[in-house]
XYZ file of C-alpha atoms in Angstrom:
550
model
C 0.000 0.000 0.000
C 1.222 3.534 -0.955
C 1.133 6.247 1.760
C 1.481 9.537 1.819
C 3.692 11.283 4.506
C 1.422 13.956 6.029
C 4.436 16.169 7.132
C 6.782 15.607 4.260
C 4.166 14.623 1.038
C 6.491 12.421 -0.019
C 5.235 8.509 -0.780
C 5.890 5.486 1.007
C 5.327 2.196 0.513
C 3.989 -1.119 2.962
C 3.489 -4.246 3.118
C 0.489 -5.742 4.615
C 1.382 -6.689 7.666
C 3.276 -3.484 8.388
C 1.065 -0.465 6.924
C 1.005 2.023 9.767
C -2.100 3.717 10.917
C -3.243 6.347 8.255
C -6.236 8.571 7.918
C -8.016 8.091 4.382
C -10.041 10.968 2.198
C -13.475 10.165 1.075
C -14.672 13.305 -1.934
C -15.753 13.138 -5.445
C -13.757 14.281 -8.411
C -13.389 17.132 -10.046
C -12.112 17.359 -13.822
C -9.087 14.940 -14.669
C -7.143 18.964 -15.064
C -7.977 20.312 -11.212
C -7.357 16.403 -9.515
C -3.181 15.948 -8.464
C -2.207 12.558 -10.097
C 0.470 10.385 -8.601
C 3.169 11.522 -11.704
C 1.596 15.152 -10.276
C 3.154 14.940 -7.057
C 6.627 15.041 -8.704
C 6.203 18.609 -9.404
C 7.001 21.425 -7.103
C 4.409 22.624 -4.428
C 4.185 25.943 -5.817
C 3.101 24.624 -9.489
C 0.196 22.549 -7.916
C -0.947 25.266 -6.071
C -0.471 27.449 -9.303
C -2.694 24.848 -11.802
C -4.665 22.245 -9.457
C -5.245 24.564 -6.155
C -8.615 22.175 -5.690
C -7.290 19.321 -6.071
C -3.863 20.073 -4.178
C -6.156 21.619 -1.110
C -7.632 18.297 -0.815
C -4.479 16.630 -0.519
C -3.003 19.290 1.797
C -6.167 19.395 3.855
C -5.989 15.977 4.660
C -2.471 15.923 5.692
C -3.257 18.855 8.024
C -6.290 16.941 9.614
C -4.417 13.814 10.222
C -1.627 15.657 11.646
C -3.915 17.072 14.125
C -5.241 13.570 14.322
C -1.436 12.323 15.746
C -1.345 10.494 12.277
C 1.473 10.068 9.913
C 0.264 8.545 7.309
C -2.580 9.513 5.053
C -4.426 7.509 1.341
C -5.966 10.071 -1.128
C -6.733 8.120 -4.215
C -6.227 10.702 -6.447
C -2.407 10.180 -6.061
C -1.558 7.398 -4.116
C -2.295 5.033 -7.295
C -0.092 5.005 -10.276
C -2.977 5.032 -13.106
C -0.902 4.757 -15.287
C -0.052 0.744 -14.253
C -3.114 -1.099 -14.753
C -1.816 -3.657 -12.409
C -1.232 -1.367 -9.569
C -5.165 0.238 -10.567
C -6.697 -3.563 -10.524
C -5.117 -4.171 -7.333
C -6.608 -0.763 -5.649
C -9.866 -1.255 -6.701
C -9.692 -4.773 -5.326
C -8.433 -3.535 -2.282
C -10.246 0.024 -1.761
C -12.739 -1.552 0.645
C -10.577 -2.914 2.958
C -8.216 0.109 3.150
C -10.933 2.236 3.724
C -11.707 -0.210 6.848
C -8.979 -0.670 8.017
C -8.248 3.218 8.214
C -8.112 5.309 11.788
C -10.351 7.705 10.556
C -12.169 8.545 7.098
C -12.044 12.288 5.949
C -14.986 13.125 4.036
C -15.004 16.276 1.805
C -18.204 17.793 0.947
C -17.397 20.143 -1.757
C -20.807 21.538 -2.764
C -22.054 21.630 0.996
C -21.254 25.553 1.879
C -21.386 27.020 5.718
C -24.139 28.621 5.493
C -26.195 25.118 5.091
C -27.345 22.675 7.678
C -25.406 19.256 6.769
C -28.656 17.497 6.166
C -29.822 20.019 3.288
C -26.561 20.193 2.130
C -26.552 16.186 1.729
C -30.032 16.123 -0.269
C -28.294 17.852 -2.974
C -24.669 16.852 -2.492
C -22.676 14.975 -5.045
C -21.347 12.222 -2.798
C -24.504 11.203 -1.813
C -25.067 10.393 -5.220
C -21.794 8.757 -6.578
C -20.723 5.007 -7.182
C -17.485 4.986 -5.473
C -18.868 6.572 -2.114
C -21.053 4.330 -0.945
C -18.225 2.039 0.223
C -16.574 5.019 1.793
C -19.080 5.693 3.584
C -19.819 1.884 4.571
C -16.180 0.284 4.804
C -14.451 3.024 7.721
C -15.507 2.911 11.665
C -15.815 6.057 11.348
C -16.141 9.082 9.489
C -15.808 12.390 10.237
C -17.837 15.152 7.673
C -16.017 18.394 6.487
C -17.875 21.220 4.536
C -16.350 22.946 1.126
C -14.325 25.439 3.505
C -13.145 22.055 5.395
C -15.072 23.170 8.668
C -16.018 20.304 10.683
C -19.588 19.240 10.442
C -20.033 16.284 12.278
C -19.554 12.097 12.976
C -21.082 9.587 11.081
C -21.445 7.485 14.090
C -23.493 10.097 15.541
C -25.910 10.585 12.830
C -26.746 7.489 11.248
C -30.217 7.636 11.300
C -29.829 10.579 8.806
C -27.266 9.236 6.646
C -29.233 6.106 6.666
C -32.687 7.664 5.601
C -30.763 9.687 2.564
C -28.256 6.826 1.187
C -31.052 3.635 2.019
C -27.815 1.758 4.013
C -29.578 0.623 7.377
C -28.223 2.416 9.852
C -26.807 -0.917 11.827
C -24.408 -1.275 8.980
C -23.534 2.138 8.992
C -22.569 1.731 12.765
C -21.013 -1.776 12.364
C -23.390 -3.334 13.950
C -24.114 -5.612 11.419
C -22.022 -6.516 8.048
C -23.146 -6.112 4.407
C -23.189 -9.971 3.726
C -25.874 -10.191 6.182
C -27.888 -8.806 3.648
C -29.118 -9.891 0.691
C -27.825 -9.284 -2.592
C -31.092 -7.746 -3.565
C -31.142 -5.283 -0.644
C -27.118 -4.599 -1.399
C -27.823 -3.790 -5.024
C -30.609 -1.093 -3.850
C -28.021 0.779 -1.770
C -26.671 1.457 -5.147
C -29.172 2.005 -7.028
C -29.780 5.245 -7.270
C -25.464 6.093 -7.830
C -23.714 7.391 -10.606
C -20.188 6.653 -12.081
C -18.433 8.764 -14.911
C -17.743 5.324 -16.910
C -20.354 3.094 -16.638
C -18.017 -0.307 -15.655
C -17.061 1.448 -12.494
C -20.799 0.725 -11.312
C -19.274 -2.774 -10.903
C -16.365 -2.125 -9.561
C -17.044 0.594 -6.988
C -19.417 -2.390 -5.620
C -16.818 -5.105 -5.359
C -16.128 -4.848 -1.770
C -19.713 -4.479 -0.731
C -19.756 -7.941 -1.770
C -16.867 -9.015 -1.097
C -15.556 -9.963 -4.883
C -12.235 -9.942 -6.581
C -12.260 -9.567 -10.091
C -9.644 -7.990 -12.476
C -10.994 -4.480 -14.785
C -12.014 -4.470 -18.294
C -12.494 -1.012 -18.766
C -13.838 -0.943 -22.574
C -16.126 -3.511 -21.673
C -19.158 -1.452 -20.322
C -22.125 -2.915 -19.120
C -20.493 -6.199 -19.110
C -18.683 -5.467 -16.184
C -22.204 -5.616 -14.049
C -22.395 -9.127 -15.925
C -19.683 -10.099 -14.979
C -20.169 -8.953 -10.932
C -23.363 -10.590 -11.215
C -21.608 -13.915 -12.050
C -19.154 -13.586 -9.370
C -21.977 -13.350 -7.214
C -23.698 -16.359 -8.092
C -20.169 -18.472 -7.981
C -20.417 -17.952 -4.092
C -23.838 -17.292 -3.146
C -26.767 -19.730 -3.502
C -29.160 -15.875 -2.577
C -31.692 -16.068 -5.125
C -32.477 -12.723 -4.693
C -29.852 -11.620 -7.178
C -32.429 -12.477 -10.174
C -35.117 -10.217 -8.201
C -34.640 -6.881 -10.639
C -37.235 -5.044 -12.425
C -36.788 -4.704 -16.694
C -37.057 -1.226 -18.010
C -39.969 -0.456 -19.855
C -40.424 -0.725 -23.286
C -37.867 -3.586 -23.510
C -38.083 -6.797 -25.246
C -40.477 -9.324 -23.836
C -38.290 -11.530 -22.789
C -34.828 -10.358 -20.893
C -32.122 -12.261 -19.774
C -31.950 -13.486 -16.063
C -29.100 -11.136 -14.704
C -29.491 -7.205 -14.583
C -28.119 -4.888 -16.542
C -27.090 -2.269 -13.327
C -28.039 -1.538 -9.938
C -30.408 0.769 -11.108
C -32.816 -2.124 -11.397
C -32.593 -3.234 -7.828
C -33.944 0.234 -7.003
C -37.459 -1.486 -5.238
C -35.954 -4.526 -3.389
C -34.416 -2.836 -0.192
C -36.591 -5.013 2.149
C -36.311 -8.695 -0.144
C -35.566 -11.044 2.115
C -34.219 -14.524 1.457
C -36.832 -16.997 1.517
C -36.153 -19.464 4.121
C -36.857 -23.474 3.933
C -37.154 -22.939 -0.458
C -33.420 -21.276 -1.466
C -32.087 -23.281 -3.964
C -29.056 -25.298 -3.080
C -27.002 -24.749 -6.091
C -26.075 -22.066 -9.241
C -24.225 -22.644 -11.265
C -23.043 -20.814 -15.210
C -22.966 -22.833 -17.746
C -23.145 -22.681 -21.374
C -26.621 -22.925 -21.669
C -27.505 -20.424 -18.961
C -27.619 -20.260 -15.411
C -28.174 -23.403 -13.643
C -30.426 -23.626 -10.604
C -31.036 -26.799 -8.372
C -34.262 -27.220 -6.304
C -35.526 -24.186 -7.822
C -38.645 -22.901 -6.318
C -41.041 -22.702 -9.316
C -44.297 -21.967 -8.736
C -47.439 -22.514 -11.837
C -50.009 -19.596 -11.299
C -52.929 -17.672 -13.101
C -51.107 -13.630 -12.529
C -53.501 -11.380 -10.525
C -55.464 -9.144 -12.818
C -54.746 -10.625 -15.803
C -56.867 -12.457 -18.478
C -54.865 -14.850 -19.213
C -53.895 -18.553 -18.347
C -51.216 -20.129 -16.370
C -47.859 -19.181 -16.043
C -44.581 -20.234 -14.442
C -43.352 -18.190 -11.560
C -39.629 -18.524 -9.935
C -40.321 -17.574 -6.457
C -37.019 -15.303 -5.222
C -37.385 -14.082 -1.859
C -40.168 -12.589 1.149
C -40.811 -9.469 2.651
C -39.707 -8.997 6.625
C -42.827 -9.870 7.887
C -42.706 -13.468 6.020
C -46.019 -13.291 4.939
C -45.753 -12.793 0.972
C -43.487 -14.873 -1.895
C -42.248 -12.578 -4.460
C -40.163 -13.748 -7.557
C -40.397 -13.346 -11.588
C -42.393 -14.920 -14.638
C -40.603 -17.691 -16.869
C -41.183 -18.632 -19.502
C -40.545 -21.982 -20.715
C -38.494 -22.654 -23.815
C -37.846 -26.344 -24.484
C -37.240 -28.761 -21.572
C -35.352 -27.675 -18.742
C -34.950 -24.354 -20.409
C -36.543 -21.022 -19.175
C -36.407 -17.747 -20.111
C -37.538 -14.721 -18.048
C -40.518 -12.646 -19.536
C -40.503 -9.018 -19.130
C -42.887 -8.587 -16.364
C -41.833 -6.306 -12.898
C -41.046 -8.938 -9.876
C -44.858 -10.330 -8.275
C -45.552 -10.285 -4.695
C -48.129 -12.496 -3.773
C -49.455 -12.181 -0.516
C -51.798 -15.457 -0.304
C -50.854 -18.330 -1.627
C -54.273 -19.906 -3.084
C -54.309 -20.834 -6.422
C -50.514 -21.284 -6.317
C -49.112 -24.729 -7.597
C -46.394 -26.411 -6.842
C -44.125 -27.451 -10.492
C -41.972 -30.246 -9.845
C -38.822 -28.319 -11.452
C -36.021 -30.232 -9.808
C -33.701 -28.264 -12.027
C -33.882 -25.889 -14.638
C -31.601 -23.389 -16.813
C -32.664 -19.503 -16.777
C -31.000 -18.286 -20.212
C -29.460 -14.745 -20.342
C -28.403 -13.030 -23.606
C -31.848 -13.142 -25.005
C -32.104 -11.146 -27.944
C -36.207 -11.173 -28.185
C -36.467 -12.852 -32.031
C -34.206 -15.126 -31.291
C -35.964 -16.193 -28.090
C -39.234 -16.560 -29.729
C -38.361 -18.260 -32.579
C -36.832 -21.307 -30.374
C -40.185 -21.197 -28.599
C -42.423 -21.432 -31.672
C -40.149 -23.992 -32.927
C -40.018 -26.163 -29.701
C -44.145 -26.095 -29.974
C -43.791 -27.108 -33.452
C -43.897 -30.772 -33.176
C -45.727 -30.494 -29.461
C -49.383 -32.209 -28.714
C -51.759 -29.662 -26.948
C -53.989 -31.178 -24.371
C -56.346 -28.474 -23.514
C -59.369 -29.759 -20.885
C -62.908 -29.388 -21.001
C -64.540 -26.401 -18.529
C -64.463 -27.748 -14.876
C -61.590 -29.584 -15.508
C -57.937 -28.893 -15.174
C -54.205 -30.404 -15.424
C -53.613 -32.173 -12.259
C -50.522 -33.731 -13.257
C -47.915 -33.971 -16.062
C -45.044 -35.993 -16.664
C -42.407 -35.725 -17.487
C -42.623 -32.551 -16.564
C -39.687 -31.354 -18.154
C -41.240 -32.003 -20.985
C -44.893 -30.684 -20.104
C -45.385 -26.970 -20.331
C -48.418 -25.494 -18.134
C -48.850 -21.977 -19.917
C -49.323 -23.950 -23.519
C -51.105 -27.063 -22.068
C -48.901 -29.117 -24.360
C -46.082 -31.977 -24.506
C -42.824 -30.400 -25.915
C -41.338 -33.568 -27.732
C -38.875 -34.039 -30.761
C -36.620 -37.218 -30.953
C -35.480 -36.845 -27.323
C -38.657 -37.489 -25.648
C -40.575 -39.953 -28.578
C -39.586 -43.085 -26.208
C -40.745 -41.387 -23.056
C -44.878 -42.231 -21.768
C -45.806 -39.316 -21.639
C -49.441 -38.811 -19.454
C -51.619 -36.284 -17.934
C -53.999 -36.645 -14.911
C -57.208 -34.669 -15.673
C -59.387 -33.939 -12.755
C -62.622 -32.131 -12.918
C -66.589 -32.086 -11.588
C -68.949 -34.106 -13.636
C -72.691 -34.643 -11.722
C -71.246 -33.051 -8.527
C -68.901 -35.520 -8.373
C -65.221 -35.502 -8.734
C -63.731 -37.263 -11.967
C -60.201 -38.194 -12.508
C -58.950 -39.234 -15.887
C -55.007 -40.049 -17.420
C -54.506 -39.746 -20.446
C -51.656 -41.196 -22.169
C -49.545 -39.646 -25.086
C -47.661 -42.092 -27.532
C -45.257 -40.095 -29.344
C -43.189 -42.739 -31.420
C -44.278 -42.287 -34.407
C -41.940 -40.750 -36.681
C -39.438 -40.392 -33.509
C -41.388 -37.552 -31.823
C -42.337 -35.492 -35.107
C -45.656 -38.115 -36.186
C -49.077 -37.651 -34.933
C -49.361 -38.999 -31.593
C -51.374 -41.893 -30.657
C -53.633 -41.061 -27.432
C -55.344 -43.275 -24.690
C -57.462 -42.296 -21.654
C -59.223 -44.486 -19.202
C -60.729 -43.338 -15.264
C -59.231 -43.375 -12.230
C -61.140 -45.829 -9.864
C -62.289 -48.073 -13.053
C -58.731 -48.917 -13.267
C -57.600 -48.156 -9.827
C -54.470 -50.207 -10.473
C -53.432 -48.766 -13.683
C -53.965 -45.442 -11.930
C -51.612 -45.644 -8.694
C -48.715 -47.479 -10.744
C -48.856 -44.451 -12.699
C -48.711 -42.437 -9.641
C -46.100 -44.194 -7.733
C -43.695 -44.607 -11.274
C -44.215 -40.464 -10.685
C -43.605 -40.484 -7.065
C -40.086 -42.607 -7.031
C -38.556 -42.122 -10.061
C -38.036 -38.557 -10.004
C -35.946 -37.652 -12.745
C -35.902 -41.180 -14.818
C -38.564 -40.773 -17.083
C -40.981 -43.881 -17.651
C -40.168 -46.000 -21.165
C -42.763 -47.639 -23.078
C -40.253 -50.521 -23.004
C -40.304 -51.004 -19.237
C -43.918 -49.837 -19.593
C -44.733 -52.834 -21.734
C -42.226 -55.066 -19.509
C -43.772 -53.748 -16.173
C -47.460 -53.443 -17.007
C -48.483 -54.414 -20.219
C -52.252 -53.832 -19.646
C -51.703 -50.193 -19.282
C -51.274 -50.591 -23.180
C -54.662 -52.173 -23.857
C -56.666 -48.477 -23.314
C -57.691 -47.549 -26.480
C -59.157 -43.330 -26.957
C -62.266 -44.038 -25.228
C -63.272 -44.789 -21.846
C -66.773 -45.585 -20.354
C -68.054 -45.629 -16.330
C -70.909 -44.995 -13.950
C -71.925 -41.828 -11.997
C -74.736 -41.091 -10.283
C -76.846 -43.953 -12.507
C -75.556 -42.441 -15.583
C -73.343 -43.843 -18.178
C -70.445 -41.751 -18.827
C -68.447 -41.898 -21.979
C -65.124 -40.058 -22.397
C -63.274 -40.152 -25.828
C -60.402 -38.245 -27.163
C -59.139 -37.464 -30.499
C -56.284 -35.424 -32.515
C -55.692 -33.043 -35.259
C -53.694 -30.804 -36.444
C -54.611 -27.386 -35.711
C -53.132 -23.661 -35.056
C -52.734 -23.145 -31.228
C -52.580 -19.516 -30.084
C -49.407 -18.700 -28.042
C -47.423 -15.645 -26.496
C -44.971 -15.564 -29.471
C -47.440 -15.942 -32.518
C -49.521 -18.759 -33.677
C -47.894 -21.699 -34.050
C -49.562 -24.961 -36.141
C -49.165 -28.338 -33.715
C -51.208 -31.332 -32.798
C -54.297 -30.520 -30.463
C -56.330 -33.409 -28.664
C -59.800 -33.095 -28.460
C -61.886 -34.558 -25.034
C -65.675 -35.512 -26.015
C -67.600 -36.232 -23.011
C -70.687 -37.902 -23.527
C -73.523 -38.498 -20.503
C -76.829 -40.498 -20.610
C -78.819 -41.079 -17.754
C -81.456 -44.034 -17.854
C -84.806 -42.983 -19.248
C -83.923 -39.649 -20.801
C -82.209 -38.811 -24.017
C -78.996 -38.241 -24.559
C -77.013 -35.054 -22.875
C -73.198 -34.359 -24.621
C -71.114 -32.283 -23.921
C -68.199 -31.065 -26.413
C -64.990 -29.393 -25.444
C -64.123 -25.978 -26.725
C-alpha cells in the first residue's frame, strides 16, 4: 500500500502486515485537469498550487487533519495510485474496501455543501450522496468524520446514522457496524446502489466489489459487461436467489435475460428477504444459462390478468414473512426457461398457487427477443396440446420437463418420442369428482408423427392409476419407457381413446381425439397437434345429454 507522509508529502510504501495507521479521504472528483495525479506529485508545491489549487487543497487538507489527528500517514486516491499501471489500478480497486476499513479515521469532503447550510440540506443535494465509489466510503471506515467545502467540521457519522441512513437507504446498523453487508441480501445490497452514478459506466461494478466481497480484475472498454460479470461472481459464491429479483425497463423486449443490466434495477428490493426453507441449493453458469437446483417454481394464473397459467420462480419474502415474491418464466424447451418481461410479483396469499416439480432448470441470459421466440415457436412445433374441457384442469404432467403449463402441451422431438408421456385430468362431472389419465404415444416418426392417445378413469382402473402415480412419485428424474412400460405393465397398453363408467346412474363416456390445428401462443400462432376430449352423458330414461370441449 502507498502512503502519503502527512508532514513531508512524499510517498511510502507497505506491506500488509506493516502499513502504519493512516487517515483516508473520502470526496468526489473534479475534472481529470484540477485532480493531483500520482506523476503530479513530482512537481514542485508551488506549481500545484499554481494549476490544481482544488485538487492540491484536498491533498493538503488531509495531511493537516491527520496531523492534528497524531497520524502520519494519510491515502488520497487521487495520487496514491499510479494510473498509469493497470496492475497497480486492478489491485486498488480490489483492495479500496478494505483500506478504507482498516483506516483510523475517514475524511470526508463535501465540496458543494457551503457554511451557510445545515449538513442534512446540504446532503439532499450533495454529489457524494449520489456517486458510485462513495457508498463504500461511507460503509467500509468505523468512522467518518464530515467536512464542509471550507473544510469546517460538520459532524460524525457514528453520531448521525439515522440521517445518513434515511438519505443513502444503508440501514443504519451497517452504517454503525453493527451488522455486516453480507448479512444482507444481494437484492437489498444492489438497492443501496441504485440510485449512484459513475463517470464510466463499468465502475458501477467495480465501486461495488467490496460491498460484496468480490475480486475480479478491470475491463475497462467492456461497459455494461462489467455488471455481468459482478453478477456472475456473485452467483459463484452465493446460492441468494435474490440476485435475479430486478425489475426490466420499460419498453424492452419481452423476454430479458436473467441477470441485470445495473443496480439501477434493484432500485425497489431494499426489504427482499431470502426466503427461508425454499433457497435453492445450487447455481451454477454454464453454457446454456444459469443453472439452478431445487428451484422454487411456482405454476399460477397472474392477478389481474386475463390470461392462463404461467410459471413463476419464487425469489425471496418481505420482513414480515407473509408474501413470496419472484419473476415470470417462460418456458423454452425442456429444462430451459427464459424470463418474460414482467416487474417482480408479490403475492401475498398463496391460493391458487401450484407447486411445479422443477427439480432443475436453466434460466438463459443473452436473449435477444427474435431469437428467443423463434426457439419457442419452434419447440411447440412438433408439441401435442392437451387443452381440458370447462371444470376440468391439469392435475398432473409428466415428465414434466417435458410438459409446459402456460401452452397445455407436450414439448417432444426425438429426445422425448420413447418417453410415456401422461396427464392426470381432474374435474366435476354430476357433482362428483372425476379423474382421468390420459396417455400420449409419441413414437411415431421419432417424436415429429401424430401422436397416438389413450385415456381411461381413475377408480375403473384403480391399479393402472396408482402405478402411474407411484412410477411419478419414485422415479423422479428417470422418465418412464414404453419398453419397461410394456415389460412392467403391459395392460396399461390395452386403453384404447375411449373410456366408459358410472356416476350417479348415468353412463359416462369419455373419448379423445387429434388433429392438427393452429394453437394460439405468447410468441405468434404456431400450427401443432391438439387433442380433443368428447364427453358424452346419458342417464337411464332420458335422451342423450353431450357435452363437447371448446
Amino acid at each position: 500500500m502507498r502512503l502519503l507522509d502527512a508532514a513531508s508529502l512524499q510517498f511510502k510504501e507497505f506491506f500488509e502486515d506493516q502499513i502504519p495507521p493512516y487517515a483516508i479521504l473520502s470526496h468526489t472528483w473534479g475534472s481529470s485537469d484540477e485532480e493531483v495525479s500520482f506523476q503530479d506529485m513530482r512537481l514542485e508545491p508551488r506549481i500545484l498550487w499554481e494549476d490544481r489549487r482544488y485538487g492540491y487543497s484536498k491533498i493538503v487538507n488531509t495531511c493537516r487533519l491527520a496531523l492534528e489527528d497524531r497520524l502520519k500517514y494519510v491515502w488520497v486516491d487521487t495520487c496514491c495510485i499510479d494510473k498509469s499501471s493497470s496492475a497497480e489500478l486492478t489491485e486498488a480497486i480490489n483492495s479500496m474496501f478494505r483500506w478504507y476499513e482498516k483506516a483510523e479515521i475517514c475524511y470526508v469532503h463535501l465540496a458543494d455543501v457551503t457554511p451557510q447550510m445545515s449538513l442534512e440540506d446540504g446532503l439532499k443535494n450533495c454529489r457524494w450522496i449520489t456517486r458510485g465509489w462513495t457508498l463504500q466510503e461511507l460503509i467500509a471506515p468505523r468512522e467518518c468524520d464530515f467536512f464542509d467545502s471550507k473544510w469546517t467540521y460538520r459532524g460524525r457519522k457514528t453520531k448521525m446514522t439515522d440521517m445518513l441512513a434515511a438519505l443513502t437507504r444503508v440501514p443504519a446498523l451497517v452504517l454503525e457496524h453493527e451488522k455486516l453487508p453480507r448479512e444482507y441480501t444481494v437484492a437489498q445490497r444492489m438497492s443501496w446502489a441504485a440510485k449512484r452514478k459513475t463517470t464510466r459506466s463499468e465502475d458501477l461494478a467495480y465501486c461495488l466489489l467490496g460491498v460484496f466481497g468480490i475480486h475480479m480484475p478491470m475491463i475497462y472498454g467492456e461497459g455494461e459487461m462489467a455488471f455481468h460479470r459482478l453478477q456472475e461472481e456473485i452467483i459463484r459464491r452465493t446460492s441468494d436467489a435474490t440476485i435475479f429479483a430486478w425489475d426490466p425497463k420499460d419498453g424492452a423486449a419481452d423476454i430479458v435475460g436473467i441477470l441485470a443490466p445495473s443496480p439501477a434495477s434493484f432500485e425497489n428490493t431494499q426489504s427482499l428477504l431470502n426466503t427461508t426453507g425454499f433457497q435453492p441449493t445450487e447455481f451454477a453458469l454454464t453454457n446454456k444459462g444459469v443453472k439452478i437446483v431445487h428451484a422454487h417454481v411456482l405454476v399460477c394464473s397472474p392477478p389481474k390478468k386475463k390470461q392462463g397459467l404461467v410459471y413463476f420462480l419464487q425469489l425471496g419474502k418481505d420482513p414480515t414473512g407473509r408474501s413470496c415474491t419472484g419473476i415470470y418464466l417462460r418456458k423454452v424447451d425442456g429444462d430451459l426457461f427464459c424470463r418474460l418481461n414482467r416487474p417482480r410479483e408479490t403475492f401475498w396469499q398463496t391460493k391458487g398457487l401450484r407447486r411445479a416439480r422443477v427439480f432443475e432448470l436453466y434460466l438463459a441470459d443473452f436473449c435477444p427477443s427474435p431469437i428467443s421466440q423463434s426457439m419457442i415457436l419452434d419447440s411447440r412445433r412438433p408439441a401435442v396440446q392437451i387443452p381440458v374441457p370447462s371444470g376440468f384442469e391439469h392435475a398432473q404432467a409428466v415428465p414434466q420437463r417435458l410438459w409446459d403449463y402456460e401452452d397445455s402441451c407436450f414439448l417432444t422431438g426425438p429426445w422425448g418420442a420413447d418417453m410415456v408421456q401422461w396427464v392426470q385430468i381432474a374435474g366435476t362431472l354430476l357433482g362428483h369428482k372425476v379423474e382421468l389419465a390420459m396417455l400420449c404415444d409419441r413414437r411415431a416418426d421419432n417424436g415429429y408423427g401424430k401422436p397416438v392417445l389413450s385415456i381411461f378413469e381413475k377408480h375403473r382402473f384403480i391399479e393402472h392409476w396408482d402405478y402411474l402415480s407411484q412410477y411419478r412419485r419414485t422415479h423422479v428424474g428417470d422418465p418412464l419407457s414404453w419398453w419397461k412400460l410394456k415389460q412392467d405393465f403391459p395392460a396399461l397398453l390395452d386403453h384404447t381413446d375411449s373410456t366408459a363408467f358410472s356416476l350417479q346412474g348415468a353412463a359416462v363416456k369419455v373419448s379423445v381425439s387429434v388433429a392438427k390445428g393452429t394453437v394460439r401462443t405468447r410468441e405468434g400462432g404456431v400450427e401443432m397437434y391438439q387433442a380433443k376430449m368428447k364427453i358424452d352423458i346419458e342417464k337411464k330414461g332420458q335422451g342423450k345429454d353431450t357435452k363437447q370441449s371448446r
